[in-house]
Coordinates of C-alpha atoms in Angstrom, one line a residue:
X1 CA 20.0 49.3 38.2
X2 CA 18.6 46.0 39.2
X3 CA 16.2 45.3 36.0
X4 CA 19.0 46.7 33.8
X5 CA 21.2 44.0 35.0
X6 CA 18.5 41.2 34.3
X7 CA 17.8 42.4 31.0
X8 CA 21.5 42.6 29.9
X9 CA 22.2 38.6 31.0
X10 CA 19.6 37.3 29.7
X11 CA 20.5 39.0 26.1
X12 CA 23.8 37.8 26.4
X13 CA 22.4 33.8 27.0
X14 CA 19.9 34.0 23.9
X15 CA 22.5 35.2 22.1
X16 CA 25.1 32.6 22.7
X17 CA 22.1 29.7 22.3
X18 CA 21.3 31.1 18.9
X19 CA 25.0 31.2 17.9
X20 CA 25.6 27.4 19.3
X21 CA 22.3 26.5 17.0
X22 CA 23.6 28.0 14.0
X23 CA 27.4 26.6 14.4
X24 CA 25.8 23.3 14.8
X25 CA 23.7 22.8 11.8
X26 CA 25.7 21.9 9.2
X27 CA 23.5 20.4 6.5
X28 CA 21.3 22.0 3.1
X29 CA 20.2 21.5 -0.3
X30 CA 23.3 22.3 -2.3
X31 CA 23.3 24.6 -5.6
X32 CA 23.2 21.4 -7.5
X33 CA 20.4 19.9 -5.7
X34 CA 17.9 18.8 -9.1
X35 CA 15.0 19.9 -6.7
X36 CA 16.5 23.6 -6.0
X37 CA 16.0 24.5 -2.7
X38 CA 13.6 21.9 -1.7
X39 CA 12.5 17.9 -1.8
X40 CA 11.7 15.5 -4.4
X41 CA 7.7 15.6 -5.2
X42 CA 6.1 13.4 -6.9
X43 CA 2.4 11.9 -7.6
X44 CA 2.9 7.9 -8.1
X45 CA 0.2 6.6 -10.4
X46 CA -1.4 3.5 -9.1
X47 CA -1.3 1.5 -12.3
X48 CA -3.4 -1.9 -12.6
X49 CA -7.1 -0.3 -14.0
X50 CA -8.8 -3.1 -12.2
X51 CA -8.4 -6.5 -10.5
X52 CA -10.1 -9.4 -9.9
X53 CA -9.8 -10.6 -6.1
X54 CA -11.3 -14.3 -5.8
X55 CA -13.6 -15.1 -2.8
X56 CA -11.1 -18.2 -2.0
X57 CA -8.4 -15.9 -2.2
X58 CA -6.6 -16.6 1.7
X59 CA -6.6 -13.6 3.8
X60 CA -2.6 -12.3 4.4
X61 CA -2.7 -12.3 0.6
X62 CA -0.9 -10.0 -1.8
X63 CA -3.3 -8.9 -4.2
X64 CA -1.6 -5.9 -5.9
X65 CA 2.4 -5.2 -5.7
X66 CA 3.3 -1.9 -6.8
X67 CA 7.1 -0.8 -7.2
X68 CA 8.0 2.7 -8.1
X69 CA 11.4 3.8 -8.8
X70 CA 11.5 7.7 -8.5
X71 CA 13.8 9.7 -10.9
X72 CA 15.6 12.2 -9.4
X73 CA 18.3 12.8 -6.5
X74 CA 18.9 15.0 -3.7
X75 CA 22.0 16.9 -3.3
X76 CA 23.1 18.1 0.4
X77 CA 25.7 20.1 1.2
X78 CA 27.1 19.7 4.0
X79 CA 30.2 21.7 6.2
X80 CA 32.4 17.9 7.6
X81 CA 31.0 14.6 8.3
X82 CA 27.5 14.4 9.6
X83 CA 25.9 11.7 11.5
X84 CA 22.0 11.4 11.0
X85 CA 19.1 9.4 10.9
X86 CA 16.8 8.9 8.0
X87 CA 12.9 8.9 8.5
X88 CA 10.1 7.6 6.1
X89 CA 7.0 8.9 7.7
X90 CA 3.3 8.7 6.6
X91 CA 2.0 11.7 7.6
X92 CA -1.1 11.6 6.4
X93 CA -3.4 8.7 6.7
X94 CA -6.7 9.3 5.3
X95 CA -8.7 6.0 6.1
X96 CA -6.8 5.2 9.6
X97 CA -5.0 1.9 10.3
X98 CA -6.9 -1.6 9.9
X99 CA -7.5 -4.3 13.1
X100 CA -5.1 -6.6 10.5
X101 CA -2.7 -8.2 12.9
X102 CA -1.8 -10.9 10.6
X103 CA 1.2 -11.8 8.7
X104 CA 2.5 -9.9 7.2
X105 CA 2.9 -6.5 8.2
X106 CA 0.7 -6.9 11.6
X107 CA -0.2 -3.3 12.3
X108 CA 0.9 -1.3 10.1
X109 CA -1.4 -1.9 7.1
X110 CA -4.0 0.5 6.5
X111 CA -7.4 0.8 5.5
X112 CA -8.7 1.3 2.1
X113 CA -11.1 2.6 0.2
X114 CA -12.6 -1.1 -0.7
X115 CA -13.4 -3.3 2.5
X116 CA -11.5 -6.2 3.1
X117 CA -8.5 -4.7 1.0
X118 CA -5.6 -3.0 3.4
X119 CA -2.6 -1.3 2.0
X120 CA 1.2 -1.4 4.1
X121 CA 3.9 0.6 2.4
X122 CA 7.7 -0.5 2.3
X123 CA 11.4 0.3 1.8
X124 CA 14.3 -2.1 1.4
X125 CA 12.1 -5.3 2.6
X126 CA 11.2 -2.6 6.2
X127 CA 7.8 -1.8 6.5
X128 CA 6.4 2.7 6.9
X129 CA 7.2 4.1 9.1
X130 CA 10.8 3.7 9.8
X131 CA 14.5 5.1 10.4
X132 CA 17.8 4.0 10.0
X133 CA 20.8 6.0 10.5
X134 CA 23.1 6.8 7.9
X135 CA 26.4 9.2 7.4
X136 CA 26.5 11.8 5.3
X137 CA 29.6 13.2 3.8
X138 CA 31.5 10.5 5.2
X139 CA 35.3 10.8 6.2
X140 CA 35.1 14.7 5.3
X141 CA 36.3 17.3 7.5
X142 CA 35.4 20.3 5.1
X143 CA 32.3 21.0 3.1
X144 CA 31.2 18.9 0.8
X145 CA 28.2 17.5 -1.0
X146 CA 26.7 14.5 -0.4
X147 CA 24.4 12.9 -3.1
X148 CA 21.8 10.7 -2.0
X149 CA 20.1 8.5 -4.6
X150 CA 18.1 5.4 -3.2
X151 CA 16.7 7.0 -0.4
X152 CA 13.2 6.2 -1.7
X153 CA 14.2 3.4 -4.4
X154 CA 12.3 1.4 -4.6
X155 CA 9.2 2.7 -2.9
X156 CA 6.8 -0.7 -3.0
X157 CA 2.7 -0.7 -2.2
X158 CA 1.2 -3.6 -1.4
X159 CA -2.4 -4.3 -1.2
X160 CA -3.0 -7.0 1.2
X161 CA -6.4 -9.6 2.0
X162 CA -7.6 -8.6 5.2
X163 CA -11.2 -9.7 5.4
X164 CA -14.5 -10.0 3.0
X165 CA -13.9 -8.4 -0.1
X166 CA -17.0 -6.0 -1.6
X167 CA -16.4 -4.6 -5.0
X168 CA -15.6 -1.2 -5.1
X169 CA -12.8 1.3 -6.2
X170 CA -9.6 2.1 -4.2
X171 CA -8.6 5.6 -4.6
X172 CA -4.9 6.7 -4.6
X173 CA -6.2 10.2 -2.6
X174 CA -7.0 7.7 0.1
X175 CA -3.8 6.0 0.8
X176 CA -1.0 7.1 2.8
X177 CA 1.2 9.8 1.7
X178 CA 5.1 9.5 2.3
X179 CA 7.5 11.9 3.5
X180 CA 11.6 11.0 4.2
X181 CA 13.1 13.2 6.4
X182 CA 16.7 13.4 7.5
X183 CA 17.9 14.8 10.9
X184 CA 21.2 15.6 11.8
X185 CA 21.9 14.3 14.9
X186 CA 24.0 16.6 16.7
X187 CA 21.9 19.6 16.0
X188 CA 18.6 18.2 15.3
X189 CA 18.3 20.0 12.3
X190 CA 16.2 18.3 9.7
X191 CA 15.8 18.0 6.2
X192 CA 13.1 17.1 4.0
X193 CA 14.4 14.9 1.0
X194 CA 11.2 13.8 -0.8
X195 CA 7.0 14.1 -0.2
X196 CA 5.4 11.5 -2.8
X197 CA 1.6 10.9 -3.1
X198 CA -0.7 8.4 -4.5
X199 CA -3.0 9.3 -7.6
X200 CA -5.3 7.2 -10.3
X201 CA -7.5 4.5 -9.2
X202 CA -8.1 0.7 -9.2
X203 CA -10.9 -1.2 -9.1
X204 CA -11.8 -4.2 -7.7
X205 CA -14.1 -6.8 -8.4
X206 CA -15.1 -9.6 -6.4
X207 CA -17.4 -12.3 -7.6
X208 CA -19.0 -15.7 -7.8
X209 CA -20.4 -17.8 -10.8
X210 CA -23.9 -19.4 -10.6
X211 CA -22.9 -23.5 -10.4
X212 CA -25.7 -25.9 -10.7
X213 CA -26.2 -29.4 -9.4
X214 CA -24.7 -31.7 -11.8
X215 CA -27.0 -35.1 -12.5
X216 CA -25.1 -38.0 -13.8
X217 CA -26.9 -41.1 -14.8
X218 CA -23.9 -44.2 -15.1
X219 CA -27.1 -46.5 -16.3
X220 CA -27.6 -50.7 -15.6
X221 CA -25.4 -52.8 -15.9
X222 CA -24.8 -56.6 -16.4
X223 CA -22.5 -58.6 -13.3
X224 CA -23.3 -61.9 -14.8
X225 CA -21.9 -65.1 -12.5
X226 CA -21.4 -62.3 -10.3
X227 CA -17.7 -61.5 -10.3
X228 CA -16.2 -59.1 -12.6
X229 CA -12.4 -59.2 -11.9
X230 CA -10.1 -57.0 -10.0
X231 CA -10.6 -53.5 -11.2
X232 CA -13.3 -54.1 -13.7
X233 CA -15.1 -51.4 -15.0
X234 CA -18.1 -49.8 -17.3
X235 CA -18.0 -47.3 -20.1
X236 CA -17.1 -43.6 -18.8
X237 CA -20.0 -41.4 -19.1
X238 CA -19.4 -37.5 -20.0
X239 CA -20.5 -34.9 -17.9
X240 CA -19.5 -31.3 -17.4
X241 CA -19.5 -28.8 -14.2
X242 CA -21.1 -25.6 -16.0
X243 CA -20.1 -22.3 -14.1
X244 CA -22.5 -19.8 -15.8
X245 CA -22.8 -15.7 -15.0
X246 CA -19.3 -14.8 -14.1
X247 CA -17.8 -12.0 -13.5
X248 CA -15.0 -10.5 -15.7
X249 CA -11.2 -11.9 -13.9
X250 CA -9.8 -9.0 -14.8
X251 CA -6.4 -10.8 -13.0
X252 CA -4.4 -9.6 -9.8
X253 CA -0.8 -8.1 -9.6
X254 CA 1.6 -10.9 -8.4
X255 CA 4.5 -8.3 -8.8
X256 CA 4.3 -4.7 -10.5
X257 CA 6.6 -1.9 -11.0
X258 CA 6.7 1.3 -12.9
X259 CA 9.6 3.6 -13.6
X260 CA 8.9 7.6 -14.2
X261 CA 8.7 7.5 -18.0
X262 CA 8.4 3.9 -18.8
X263 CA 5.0 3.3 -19.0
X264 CA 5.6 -0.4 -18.3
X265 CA 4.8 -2.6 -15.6
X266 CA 7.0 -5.5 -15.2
X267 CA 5.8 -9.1 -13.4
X268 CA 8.2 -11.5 -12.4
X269 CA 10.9 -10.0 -14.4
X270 CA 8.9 -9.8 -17.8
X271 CA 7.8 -6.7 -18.8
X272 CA 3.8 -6.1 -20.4
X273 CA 2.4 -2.7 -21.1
X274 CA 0.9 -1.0 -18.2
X275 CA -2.8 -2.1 -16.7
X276 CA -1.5 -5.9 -17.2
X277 CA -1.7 -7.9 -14.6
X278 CA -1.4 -12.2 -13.4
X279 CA -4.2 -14.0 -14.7
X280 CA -6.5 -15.3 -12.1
X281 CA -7.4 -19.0 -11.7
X282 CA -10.2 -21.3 -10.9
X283 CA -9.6 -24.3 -9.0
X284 CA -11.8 -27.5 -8.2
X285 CA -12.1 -30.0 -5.2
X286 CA -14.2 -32.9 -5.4
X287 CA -15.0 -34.4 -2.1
X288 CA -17.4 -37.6 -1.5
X289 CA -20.6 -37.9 0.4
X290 CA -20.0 -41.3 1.8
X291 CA -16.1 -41.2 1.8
X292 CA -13.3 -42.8 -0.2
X293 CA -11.0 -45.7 -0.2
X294 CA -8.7 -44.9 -2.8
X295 CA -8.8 -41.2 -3.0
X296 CA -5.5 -40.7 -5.0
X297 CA -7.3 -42.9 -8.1
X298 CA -10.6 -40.6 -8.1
X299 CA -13.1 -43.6 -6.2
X300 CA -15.6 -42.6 -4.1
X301 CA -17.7 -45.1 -2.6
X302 CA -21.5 -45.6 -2.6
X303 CA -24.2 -44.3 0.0
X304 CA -24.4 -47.6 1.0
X305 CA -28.5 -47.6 1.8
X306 CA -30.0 -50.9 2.3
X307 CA -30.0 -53.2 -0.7
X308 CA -26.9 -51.7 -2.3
X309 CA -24.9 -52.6 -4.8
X310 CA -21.5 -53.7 -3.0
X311 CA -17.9 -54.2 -4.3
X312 CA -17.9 -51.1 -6.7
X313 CA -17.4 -47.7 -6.7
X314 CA -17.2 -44.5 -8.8
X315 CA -14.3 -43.1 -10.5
X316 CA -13.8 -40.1 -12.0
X317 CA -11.2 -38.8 -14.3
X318 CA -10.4 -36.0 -16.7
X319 CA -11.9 -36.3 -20.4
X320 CA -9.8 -39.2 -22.9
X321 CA -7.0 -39.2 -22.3
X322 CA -6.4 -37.0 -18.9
X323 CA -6.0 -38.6 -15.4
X324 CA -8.1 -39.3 -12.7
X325 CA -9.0 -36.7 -10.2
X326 CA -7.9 -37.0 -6.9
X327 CA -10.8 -36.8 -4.1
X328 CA -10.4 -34.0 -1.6
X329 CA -7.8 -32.2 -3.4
X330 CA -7.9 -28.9 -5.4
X331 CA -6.8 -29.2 -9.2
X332 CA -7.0 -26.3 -11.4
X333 CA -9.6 -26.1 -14.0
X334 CA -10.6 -24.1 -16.7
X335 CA -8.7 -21.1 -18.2
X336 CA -10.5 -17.4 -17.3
X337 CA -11.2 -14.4 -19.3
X338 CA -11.6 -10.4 -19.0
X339 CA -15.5 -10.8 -20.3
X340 CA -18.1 -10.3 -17.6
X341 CA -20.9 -13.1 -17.6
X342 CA -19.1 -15.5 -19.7
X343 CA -19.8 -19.4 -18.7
X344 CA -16.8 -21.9 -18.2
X345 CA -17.5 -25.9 -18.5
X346 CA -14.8 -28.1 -16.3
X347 CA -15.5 -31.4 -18.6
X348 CA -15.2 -34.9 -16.5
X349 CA -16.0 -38.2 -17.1
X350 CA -17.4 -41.2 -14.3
X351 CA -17.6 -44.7 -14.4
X352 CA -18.3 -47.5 -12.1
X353 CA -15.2 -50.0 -11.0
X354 CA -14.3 -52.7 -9.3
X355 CA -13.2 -52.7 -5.6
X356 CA -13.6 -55.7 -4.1
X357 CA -13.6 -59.7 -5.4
X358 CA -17.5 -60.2 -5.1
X359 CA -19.9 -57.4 -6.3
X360 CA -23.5 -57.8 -5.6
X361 CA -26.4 -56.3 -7.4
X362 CA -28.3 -53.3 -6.2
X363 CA -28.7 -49.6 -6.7
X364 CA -25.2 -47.8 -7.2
X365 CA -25.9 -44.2 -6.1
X366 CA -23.2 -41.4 -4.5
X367 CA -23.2 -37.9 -4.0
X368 CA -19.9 -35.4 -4.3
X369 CA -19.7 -32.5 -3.5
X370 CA -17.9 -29.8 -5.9
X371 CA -16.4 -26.7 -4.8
X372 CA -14.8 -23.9 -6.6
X373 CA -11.9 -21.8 -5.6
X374 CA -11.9 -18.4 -6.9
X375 CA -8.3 -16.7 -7.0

């Protein structure tokens, strides 16, 4: 009689529990739901073919912006109002999470195929993973569907500079996948509204170009009663900075996205066809051996050895007609192409002047230094 008992109450509790559960969970894909009884799935295709990340490019750097915009909706139906919360979850992460704890997106960008390249994920300007709470079927107090359209829209991938970068091919089977989930919070119940993947490839190409010593002879010159004038100066003599073996600046992706169907990618508001991307750049930065008194007019100043010319200095400038070049700062130089190899010439000109009252007679030697910033 004893172990009848027992048996009979505990029935009666799992039976009540299971009742409570099903009153309580009052959400599903409706009969209109475009996915039928399940999520939105989708593969997003990754699509810049290749890009071209510069040495000098700063690490925090977005090198690749991808925006997707998914077609398709998700229709609940639901018995009254529901409270939830929404979750966008990467539940799978093939390559782990990076050291990056940088701006921006300090740990939570992940590693990719390509070293010195992580990848962070985002929604509405918030950073995977994340929740918010939302309300479903809001105000009703009978069944009703609710149809939920921007849950995932836009969906944005961002390829970040996190360290050295080595040339090699990021994979879309190694980044993250996504899942958003919402949960009911009364019953816990939880629904899955979309799973999306990453497929397609990049590559990525990181290079230098060969760049020589440059030798420029300003030859003698006449200071007869040994005065000159304020700001006298010689004939310019041509020279160019010759950047030889290059690789192919295949450009970077400033700002992408792609809409399901499209077949565009859209930069900055104006849209190319897809595997476009922003052009890279080369910059320059001249910076003097032995200093400079009038940096913002392009002077640099002799080595000043014993015997020395004094009361002159070097100036250079852009070819006729262009302006000087400031000392110490970068200035962009010549326009890159796709074509692996190629050689690029950043044409200058020098020419002694005038700094000082008196100039004395002597060697006139100086050294810059050039350096090229690849981005």
């Amino acid at each position: 009689m004893i172990k009848r008992n027992i048996i009979s109450t505990l029935i009666a509790v799992f039976c009540l529990t299971s009742s409570s559960l099903a009153w309580s969970a009052m959400c599903g894909y409706a009969p209109s739901n475009s996915s039928g009884n399940g999520p939105l799935v989708a593969s997003i295709p990754l699509q810049a073919s290749t890009i071209t990340v510069g040495r000098d490019v700063p690490l925090g750097k977005e090198v690749l912006r991808q925006t997707f915009q998914v077609s398709g909706k998700i229709d609940l139906q639901c018995d009254r109002e529901v409270w939830a919360n929404i979750q966008y979850a990467l539940p799978t992460i093939p390559l782990g999470k990076s050291s990056w704890v940088g701006s921006p997106y300090a740990g939570n960008v992940y590693k990719t195929d390509v070293p010195g390249i992580g990848v962070a994920i985002t929604h509405l300007g918030t950073v995977m993973p994340s929740n918010r709470d939302m309300v479903l079927c809001s105000g009703n107090v009978s069944q009703c569907t609710n149809t939920i359209t921007s849950f995932v829209n836009p969906i944005v991938l961002s390829f970040i500079k996190i360290g050295e970068v080595a040339p090699s091919t990021i994979s879309g089977a190694s980044l993250p996948t996504i899942r958003v989930d919402v949960t009911e919070k009364e019953s816990g119940n939880r629904i899955t509204l979309g799973s999306f993947s990453y497929v397609g490839a990049v590559n990525v190409v990181s290079a230098t170009c060969l760049t020589p010593d440059v030798p420029v002879n300003l030859g003698s010159h006449q200071i007869g009663a040994g005065t000159l004038g304020p700001e006298k100066t010689t004939p310019f003599v041509a020279f160019d900075i010759v950047l030889s073996n290059c690789p192919a600046f295949a450009g970077y992706a400033a700002e992408q996205w792609s809409s399901a169907g499209t077949g565009q990618i859209c930069q900055e508001k104006a849209c190319m066809p897809s595997g476009m991307s922003a052009t890279n750049s080369l910059r320059f930065r001249l910076d003097p051996m032995y200093g400079s008194d009038f940096p913002t007019k392009g002077i640099v100043k002799l080595d000043g050895v014993e015997g020395s010319a004094t009361g002159v200095g070097i100036e250079i400038s852009r070819p006729a007609g262009g302006s000087v070049v400031p000392i110490g700062t970068f200035v962009y130089g010549p326009g890159v192409t796709g074509v692996d190899g190629a050689t690029y010439k950043i044409p200058l000109r020098a020419r002694y002047v005038q700094t000082e009252s008196k100039v004395t007679p002597g060697p006139a030697n100086s050294s810059v230094m050039f350096t090229i910033d690849y981005q």
